[in-house]
Short mmCIF file of C-alpha atoms and ligand atoms in Angstrom, two decimals:
data_model
loop_
_atom_site.label_atom_id
_atom_site.label_comp_id
_atom_site.label_asym_id
_atom_site.label_seq_id
_atom_site.Cartn_x
_atom_site.Cartn_y
_atom_site.Cartn_z
CA UNK V 144 96.18 100.34 72.89
CA UNK V 145 97.99 103.59 73.87
CA UNK V 146 99.76 103.38 77.04
CA UNK V 147 99.94 107.08 77.36
CA UNK V 148 96.36 107.63 77.15
CA UNK V 149 95.58 104.93 80.00
CA UNK V 150 96.25 104.27 83.70
CA UNK V 151 98.04 100.86 82.35
CA UNK V 152 101.83 100.83 83.47
CA UNK V 153 104.04 98.19 82.58
CA UNK V 154 105.77 97.15 85.87
CA UNK V 155 109.57 97.30 86.18
CA UNK V 156 109.68 93.63 87.34
CA UNK V 157 107.06 90.72 87.39
CA UNK V 158 107.71 86.69 88.33
CA UNK V 159 106.88 84.62 85.28
CA UNK V 160 104.64 82.19 86.82
CA UNK V 161 102.87 79.27 84.71
CA UNK V 162 100.93 75.80 85.31
CA UNK V 163 104.02 73.87 86.25
CA UNK V 164 104.64 76.12 89.39
CA UNK V 165 100.80 75.69 90.01
CA UNK V 166 101.17 72.12 89.60
CA UNK V 167 104.26 71.57 91.86
CA UNK V 168 103.06 73.66 94.64
CA UNK V 169 99.51 71.92 94.83
CA UNK V 170 101.20 68.73 95.16
CA UNK V 171 103.10 69.95 98.00
CA UNK V 172 99.86 70.83 99.24
CA UNK V 173 98.16 68.00 99.09
CA UNK V 174 101.23 65.78 100.93
CA UNK V 175 100.52 67.80 103.85
CA UNK V 176 104.22 68.25 104.11
CA UNK V 177 104.37 71.88 103.82
CA UNK V 178 107.34 72.85 106.06
CA UNK V 179 111.03 72.09 105.40
CA UNK V 180 111.18 68.58 104.11
CA UNK V 181 112.07 66.48 100.99
CA UNK V 182 111.18 69.24 98.39
CA UNK V 183 113.72 71.51 100.07
CA UNK V 184 116.39 68.74 100.13
CA UNK V 185 115.72 68.22 96.66
CA UNK V 186 116.07 71.96 95.63
CA UNK V 187 119.21 72.11 97.28
CA UNK V 188 120.49 68.75 95.38
CA UNK V 189 119.56 70.47 92.22
CA UNK V 190 120.83 73.71 92.72
CA UNK V 191 124.20 72.33 93.61
CA UNK V 192 124.49 69.89 90.72
CA UNK V 193 123.81 73.13 88.17
CA UNK V 194 126.09 75.16 89.99
CA UNK V 195 128.69 72.67 90.48
CA UNK V 196 129.40 72.92 94.12
CA UNK V 197 129.20 70.07 96.85
CA UNK V 198 127.04 71.58 99.48
CA UNK V 199 123.72 73.51 99.28
CA UNK V 200 121.98 74.97 102.28
CA UNK V 201 118.29 76.51 101.56
CA UNK V 202 117.27 79.56 103.64
CA UNK V 203 114.19 81.93 103.93
CA UNK V 204 115.87 84.71 101.86
CA UNK V 205 119.27 85.94 100.15
CA UNK V 206 120.08 88.28 103.17
CA UNK V 207 119.94 85.34 105.32
CA UNK V 208 122.01 83.23 103.31
CA UNK V 209 124.34 85.67 102.97
CA UNK V 210 124.39 86.40 106.89
CA UNK V 211 125.06 82.94 107.32
CA UNK V 212 128.04 82.46 104.99
CA UNK V 213 129.80 85.25 106.34
CA UNK V 214 129.43 83.67 109.60
CA UNK V 215 130.41 80.48 108.59
CA UNK V 216 133.83 82.44 107.25
CA UNK V 217 134.17 83.71 110.91
CA UNK V 218 133.43 87.32 109.55
CA UNK V 219 131.48 88.17 112.96
CA UNK V 220 132.13 90.63 115.65
CA UNK V 221 135.09 92.69 115.33
CA UNK V 222 135.87 92.21 112.27
CA UNK V 223 134.71 93.99 108.86
CA UNK V 224 133.31 92.82 105.13
CA UNK V 225 134.11 94.82 102.40
CA UNK V 226 131.23 95.27 100.39
CA UNK V 227 130.58 97.34 97.03
CA UNK V 228 128.96 100.62 97.78
CA UNK V 229 126.55 100.58 95.05
CA UNK V 230 124.24 98.06 96.05
CA UNK V 231 120.84 97.09 97.89
CA UNK V 232 120.87 97.69 101.52
CA UNK V 233 120.12 93.78 102.40
CA UNK V 234 123.92 93.48 101.75
CA UNK V 235 124.79 95.60 104.43
CA UNK V 236 121.97 94.35 106.87
CA UNK V 237 123.47 90.60 106.14
CA UNK V 238 127.16 91.57 107.48
CA UNK V 239 125.32 93.29 110.49
CA UNK V 240 123.34 90.30 111.02
CA UNK V 241 126.71 88.29 110.74
CA UNK V 242 127.86 90.74 113.78
CA UNK V 243 130.68 92.19 111.34
CA UNK V 244 131.07 95.80 110.09
CA UNK V 245 130.18 96.86 106.47
CA UNK V 246 132.82 98.66 104.75
CA UNK V 247 131.66 99.93 101.40
CA UNK V 248 134.18 100.21 98.49
CA UNK V 249 133.92 102.74 95.77
CA UNK V 250 132.62 101.26 92.39
CA UNK V 251 133.41 101.60 89.01
CA UNK V 252 131.09 104.36 87.62
CA UNK V 253 130.37 102.51 84.03
CA UNK V 254 129.76 99.51 85.66
CA UNK V 255 128.58 99.81 89.24
CA UNK V 256 131.45 97.16 90.06
CA UNK V 257 133.82 97.26 93.04
CA UNK V 258 137.01 99.41 92.39
CA UNK V 259 139.44 96.88 93.51
CA UNK V 260 141.74 99.64 93.96
CA UNK V 261 139.52 101.15 96.63
CA UNK V 262 138.62 97.98 97.89
CA UNK V 263 142.62 97.55 98.61
CA UNK V 264 142.63 100.76 100.11
CA UNK V 265 140.32 99.68 102.48
CA UNK V 266 141.66 96.66 103.87
CA UNK V 267 142.86 96.47 107.48
CA UNK V 268 143.71 93.51 109.46
CA UNK V 269 140.35 92.96 110.65
CA UNK V 270 139.00 92.53 106.83
CA UNK V 271 137.39 88.99 107.29
CA UNK V 272 135.53 88.73 103.66
CA UNK V 273 134.81 90.61 100.54
CA UNK V 274 131.37 90.24 99.03
CA UNK V 275 131.81 90.13 94.98
CA UNK V 276 128.53 91.02 93.61
CA UNK V 277 127.64 89.87 90.18
CA UNK V 278 125.40 92.93 89.43
CA UNK V 279 122.51 93.19 87.35
CA UNK V 280 123.21 89.54 86.20
CA UNK V 281 126.53 90.87 84.82
CA UNK V 282 129.32 88.42 86.09
CA UNK V 283 132.57 89.57 87.59
CA UNK V 284 135.46 87.54 87.87
CA UNK V 285 136.04 86.61 91.76
CA UNK V 286 139.52 85.65 90.97
CA UNK V 287 140.00 89.68 90.82
CA UNK V 288 138.84 89.79 94.43
CA UNK V 289 141.37 87.25 95.89
CA UNK V 290 144.04 89.87 95.28
CA UNK V 291 142.56 91.29 98.68
CA UNK V 292 143.76 87.88 100.32
CA UNK V 293 140.38 87.39 102.24
CA UNK V 294 137.73 84.95 101.64
CA UNK V 295 135.46 85.75 98.83
CA UNK V 296 131.65 85.38 99.15
CA UNK V 297 129.90 85.55 95.43
CA UNK V 298 126.65 87.52 95.91
CA UNK V 299 124.75 85.55 92.68
CA UNK V 300 121.66 86.84 93.96
CA UNK V 301 120.88 88.64 90.54
CA UNK V 302 122.78 86.24 88.49
CA UNK V 303 121.71 82.54 88.80
CA UNK V 304 122.37 81.35 85.21
CA UNK V 305 125.26 83.50 84.41
CA UNK V 306 128.88 82.03 83.50
CA UNK V 307 132.10 83.58 83.98
CA UNK V 308 135.20 81.77 82.18
CA UNK V 309 132.91 78.84 81.05
CA UNK V 310 131.96 78.26 84.96
CA UNK V 311 128.59 78.95 86.59
CA UNK V 312 128.81 82.00 89.01
CA UNK V 313 128.50 80.53 92.50
CA UNK V 314 131.15 77.82 91.77
CA UNK V 315 134.48 80.30 92.22
CA UNK V 316 134.73 81.10 95.64
CA UNK V 317 134.63 80.56 99.35
CA UNK V 318 130.63 80.44 99.28
CA UNK V 319 127.96 81.81 97.53
CA UNK V 320 124.51 83.06 98.12
CA UNK V 321 121.35 83.38 95.99
CA UNK V 322 118.25 84.98 96.49
CA UNK V 323 115.02 83.74 94.80
CA UNK V 324 112.82 86.76 96.07
CA UNK V 325 109.38 87.21 93.98
CA UNK V 326 111.09 88.99 91.10
CA UNK V 327 114.34 87.39 90.85
CA UNK V 328 115.82 85.23 87.95
CA UNK V 329 113.97 82.34 89.65
CA UNK V 330 110.83 83.00 92.20
CA UNK V 331 110.28 81.15 94.96
CA UNK V 332 108.37 84.17 96.76
CA UNK V 333 110.86 84.53 99.36
CA UNK V 334 113.67 82.26 99.75
CA UNK V 335 117.61 82.25 99.41
CA UNK V 336 120.76 79.51 99.36
CA UNK V 337 124.11 78.93 99.96
CA UNK V 338 126.28 77.20 97.90
CA UNK V 339 129.60 76.30 99.12
CA UNK V 340 132.78 73.50 98.51
CA UNK V 341 133.64 74.28 102.39
CA UNK V 342 131.69 71.49 104.36
CA UNK V 343 132.21 73.86 107.51
CA UNK V 344 130.10 76.94 106.00
CA UNK V 345 127.51 74.60 104.95
CA UNK V 346 127.43 73.11 108.81
CA UNK V 347 127.09 76.19 110.08
CA UNK V 348 124.22 77.78 107.75
CA UNK V 349 122.43 74.52 108.55
CA UNK V 350 122.61 74.92 112.23
CA UNK V 351 121.76 78.80 112.11
CA UNK V 352 118.87 78.26 109.73
CA UNK V 353 117.08 76.28 112.53
CA UNK V 354 115.87 77.91 116.16
CA UNK V 355 114.20 74.95 118.02
CA UNK V 356 117.49 73.48 119.03
CA UNK V 357 119.53 74.45 121.98
CA UNK V 358 120.94 78.13 121.70
CA UNK V 359 124.25 78.77 120.73
CA UNK V 360 126.37 81.92 120.81
CA UNK V 361 126.56 81.96 117.00
CA UNK V 362 122.96 82.72 116.92
CA UNK V 363 119.99 80.30 115.87
CA UNK V 364 117.45 81.92 113.38
CA UNK V 365 114.30 80.45 112.14
CA UNK V 366 115.10 81.17 108.45
CA UNK V 367 114.49 77.80 107.06
CA UNK V 368 112.53 77.23 103.44
CA UNK V 369 109.34 75.86 102.95
CA UNK V 370 108.46 72.63 100.80
CA UNK V 371 106.20 74.97 99.16
CA UNK V 372 108.48 77.24 98.17
CA UNK V 373 111.25 74.90 96.91
CA UNK V 374 108.70 73.11 94.77
CA UNK V 375 108.16 76.79 93.09
CA UNK V 376 111.76 76.94 92.94
CA UNK V 377 112.54 73.48 91.39
CA UNK V 378 109.92 74.05 88.79
CA UNK V 379 111.69 77.43 88.03
CA UNK V 380 115.08 76.09 87.99
CA UNK V 381 114.23 73.57 84.96
CA UNK V 382 112.90 76.58 83.25
CA UNK V 383 116.14 78.70 83.69
CA UNK V 384 117.77 78.39 80.20
CA UNK V 385 114.64 79.45 78.72
CA UNK V 386 114.55 82.40 81.12
CA UNK V 387 117.91 83.52 80.47
CA UNK V 388 117.35 83.16 76.71
CA UNK V 389 114.13 85.40 76.68
CA UNK V 390 116.20 87.87 78.97
CA UNK V 391 119.08 87.54 76.60
CA UNK V 392 116.64 88.09 73.48
CA UNK V 393 115.16 91.33 74.93
CA UNK V 394 118.77 92.67 76.09
CA UNK V 395 119.71 92.46 72.40
CA UNK V 396 116.67 94.16 71.01
CA UNK V 397 116.85 96.94 73.19
CA UNK V 398 120.59 97.65 72.37
CA UNK V 399 119.47 97.77 68.90
CA UNK V 400 116.34 100.00 69.83
CA UNK V 401 118.48 102.43 72.05
CA UNK V 402 121.68 102.56 70.00
CA UNK V 403 120.94 106.16 68.72
CA UNK V 404 120.29 107.76 71.98
CA UNK V 405 122.26 109.73 74.05
CA UNK V 406 121.91 107.39 77.09
CA UNK V 407 124.68 104.54 77.26
CA UNK V 408 124.04 101.11 77.83
CA UNK V 409 125.97 99.51 80.28
CA UNK V 410 129.11 97.58 79.23
CA UNK V 411 127.87 93.87 78.31
CA UNK V 412 130.12 90.70 79.57
CA UNK V 413 130.28 86.97 78.39
CA UNK V 414 127.55 85.00 80.48
CA UNK V 415 125.50 88.06 81.37
CA UNK V 416 121.63 87.32 82.02
CA UNK V 417 120.34 90.64 82.07
CA UNK V 418 118.47 90.47 85.64
CA UNK V 419 118.38 94.09 84.88
CA UNK V 420 118.64 96.47 81.55
CA UNK V 421 120.08 99.43 82.65
CA UNK V 422 120.99 102.74 81.06
CA UNK V 423 123.39 105.13 81.79
CA UNK V 424 121.55 108.87 81.22
CA UNK V 425 123.77 112.18 80.82
CA UNK V 426 121.09 114.11 82.76
CA UNK V 427 119.81 113.22 85.91
CA UNK V 428 118.23 109.36 86.57
CA UNK V 429 115.25 110.58 88.79
CA UNK V 430 114.14 113.03 85.92
CA UNK V 431 114.62 110.22 82.97
CA UNK V 432 112.50 107.98 85.42
CA UNK V 433 109.99 110.52 85.60
CA UNK V 434 109.63 111.09 82.04
CA UNK V 435 109.51 107.22 81.33
CA UNK V 436 106.97 106.87 83.93
CA UNK V 437 104.69 109.40 82.75
CA UNK V 438 104.95 107.41 79.16
CA UNK V 439 103.52 104.21 80.71
CA UNK V 440 106.60 102.26 81.36
CA UNK V 441 107.80 101.49 85.04
CA UNK V 442 111.61 102.59 85.10
CA UNK V 443 113.47 102.70 88.30
CA UNK V 444 116.65 103.61 89.69
CA UNK V 445 118.50 100.26 90.37
CA UNK V 446 119.93 101.33 93.55
CA UNK V 447 117.90 104.30 95.07
CA UNK V 448 120.19 104.73 98.17
CA UNK V 449 123.96 103.30 97.78
CA UNK V 450 125.25 101.94 101.02
CA UNK V 451 127.74 104.98 101.83
CA UNK V 452 124.59 107.22 101.87
CA UNK V 453 122.56 104.86 103.81
CA UNK V 454 125.25 104.32 106.18
CA UNK V 455 126.29 108.16 106.77
CA UNK V 456 129.71 107.89 105.09
CA UNK V 457 131.64 110.73 103.34
CA UNK V 458 131.29 110.89 99.55
CA UNK V 459 132.05 108.15 96.91
CA UNK V 460 132.19 109.67 93.59
CA UNK V 461 131.57 106.29 91.80
CA UNK V 462 128.84 105.45 93.79
CA UNK V 463 127.18 108.77 93.47
CA UNK V 464 127.40 108.50 89.72
CA UNK V 465 125.77 105.64 89.25
CA UNK V 466 122.90 106.68 91.77
CA UNK V 467 122.72 109.87 89.70
CA UNK V 468 122.76 108.68 86.20
CA UNK V 469 121.62 104.81 85.98
CA UNK V 470 118.27 104.05 85.10
CA UNK V 471 116.72 100.35 85.00
CA UNK V 472 113.68 99.64 82.64
CA UNK V 473 111.19 96.32 82.38
CA UNK V 474 113.24 93.54 81.30
CA UNK V 475 111.97 89.67 82.44
CA UNK V 476 110.79 86.59 80.48
CA UNK V 477 106.84 87.49 80.66
CA UNK V 478 107.23 90.93 79.18
CA UNK V 479 105.18 90.63 76.23
CA UNK V 480 106.19 91.30 72.51
CA UNK V 481 103.36 94.46 72.91
CA UNK V 482 104.61 95.37 76.09
CA UNK V 483 108.49 95.40 74.86
CA UNK V 484 107.35 97.80 71.92
CA UNK V 485 105.65 99.91 74.68
CA UNK V 486 108.81 100.10 76.81
CA UNK V 487 110.98 100.85 73.52
CA UNK V 488 108.52 103.64 72.58
CA UNK V 489 108.49 105.39 76.16
CA UNK V 490 112.18 104.92 76.52
CA UNK V 491 112.81 106.98 72.97
CA UNK V 492 110.54 109.40 73.73
CA UNK V 493 111.59 110.00 76.98
CA UNK V 494 115.11 110.01 76.10
CA UNK V 495 115.42 111.26 72.54
C1 PLP I 505 122.76 91.53 95.29
C2 PLP I 505 121.71 91.13 96.43
N1 PLP I 505 122.03 90.65 97.45
C3 PLP I 505 121.13 90.36 98.53
C4 PLP I 505 120.18 90.22 98.24
C5 PLP I 505 118.88 89.85 99.51
O1 PLP I 505 118.13 89.12 99.03
P1 PLP I 505 116.68 88.87 100.02
O2 PLP I 505 116.04 89.77 99.29
O3 PLP I 505 116.39 87.40 99.22
O4 PLP I 505 116.68 88.96 100.98
C6 PLP I 505 119.35 91.02 97.06
C7 PLP I 505 118.14 91.51 96.91
O5 PLP I 505 117.29 92.06 97.30
C8 PLP I 505 120.14 91.58 96.34
O6 PLP I 505 120.00 92.24 95.34
#
């Protein structure tokens, strides 16, 4: 089938679900215990074991997980949290949910990761934490963020399964947060988790995800995960090594196919899980996206509105450059060989 001649569009993201998830959810439905219960507890134990961290607290979303982790580290009213400017709005929303002020730091225009010099310059005596984002599944070393001398929260929303210095991401900081949104590395529909070696952080997150308990000034929210979602998550977690392998294989194939193009492939790093495959185009990313879309594959801007724009702050040259030149193309384990070929063809024609 010629994708150019049809309305068929290869989606930019898609969950990879199969009979294992259906069976697991079906069992939960048959049990009648569908709210938070033993499946959530088991998913927490399994994630804690996979990442190698003592405490795990499942939540209704990654945003809630980040808000609760920050609150657990006392990043609340009157404090500031340094975040990368080139990231989705959920990160700033989580900081605001915790009651703190998000302070974006500029990013490296080649990777989209935080520019530590700029972050240092933005540190004040109100800075209470820094968020280290493993952007697009490419791990960063949280040790670099420790130079700020405040607690580091790893945002692993895009990077479950990634490894840095032979250790899983999420095991290298004061607290780590994960997202299991429909199109993330692991899918529970909506969902998130806090992983931490710090018992106080875990206790606070457990308290904050409840609401049918006596009120408390730190906030009580109904932000729990359901057993239905956790059953999916457990089935997905068992498939994680295969998912990572499939993404790496696709990234390798794309890398070879696009080597002659003007567009640059974002720098690789050991332990990368390729949640996104991102190209840096010499021209305008919006135009490149439109040209790829016109050829049947759904390309997207990975971050359509960096935080400095969303928050109405002055120019951030690194984040502006990423916004202008980064283009993300479909990469996920359920991308078929036929679809992969069609994506390669669309990108080569559009950018060649
Ligand atoms: C880097 C990052 N942090 C946090 C989140 C928030 O996760 P969720 O969508 O589960 O609330 C996302 C997902 O949108 C994300 O990509």
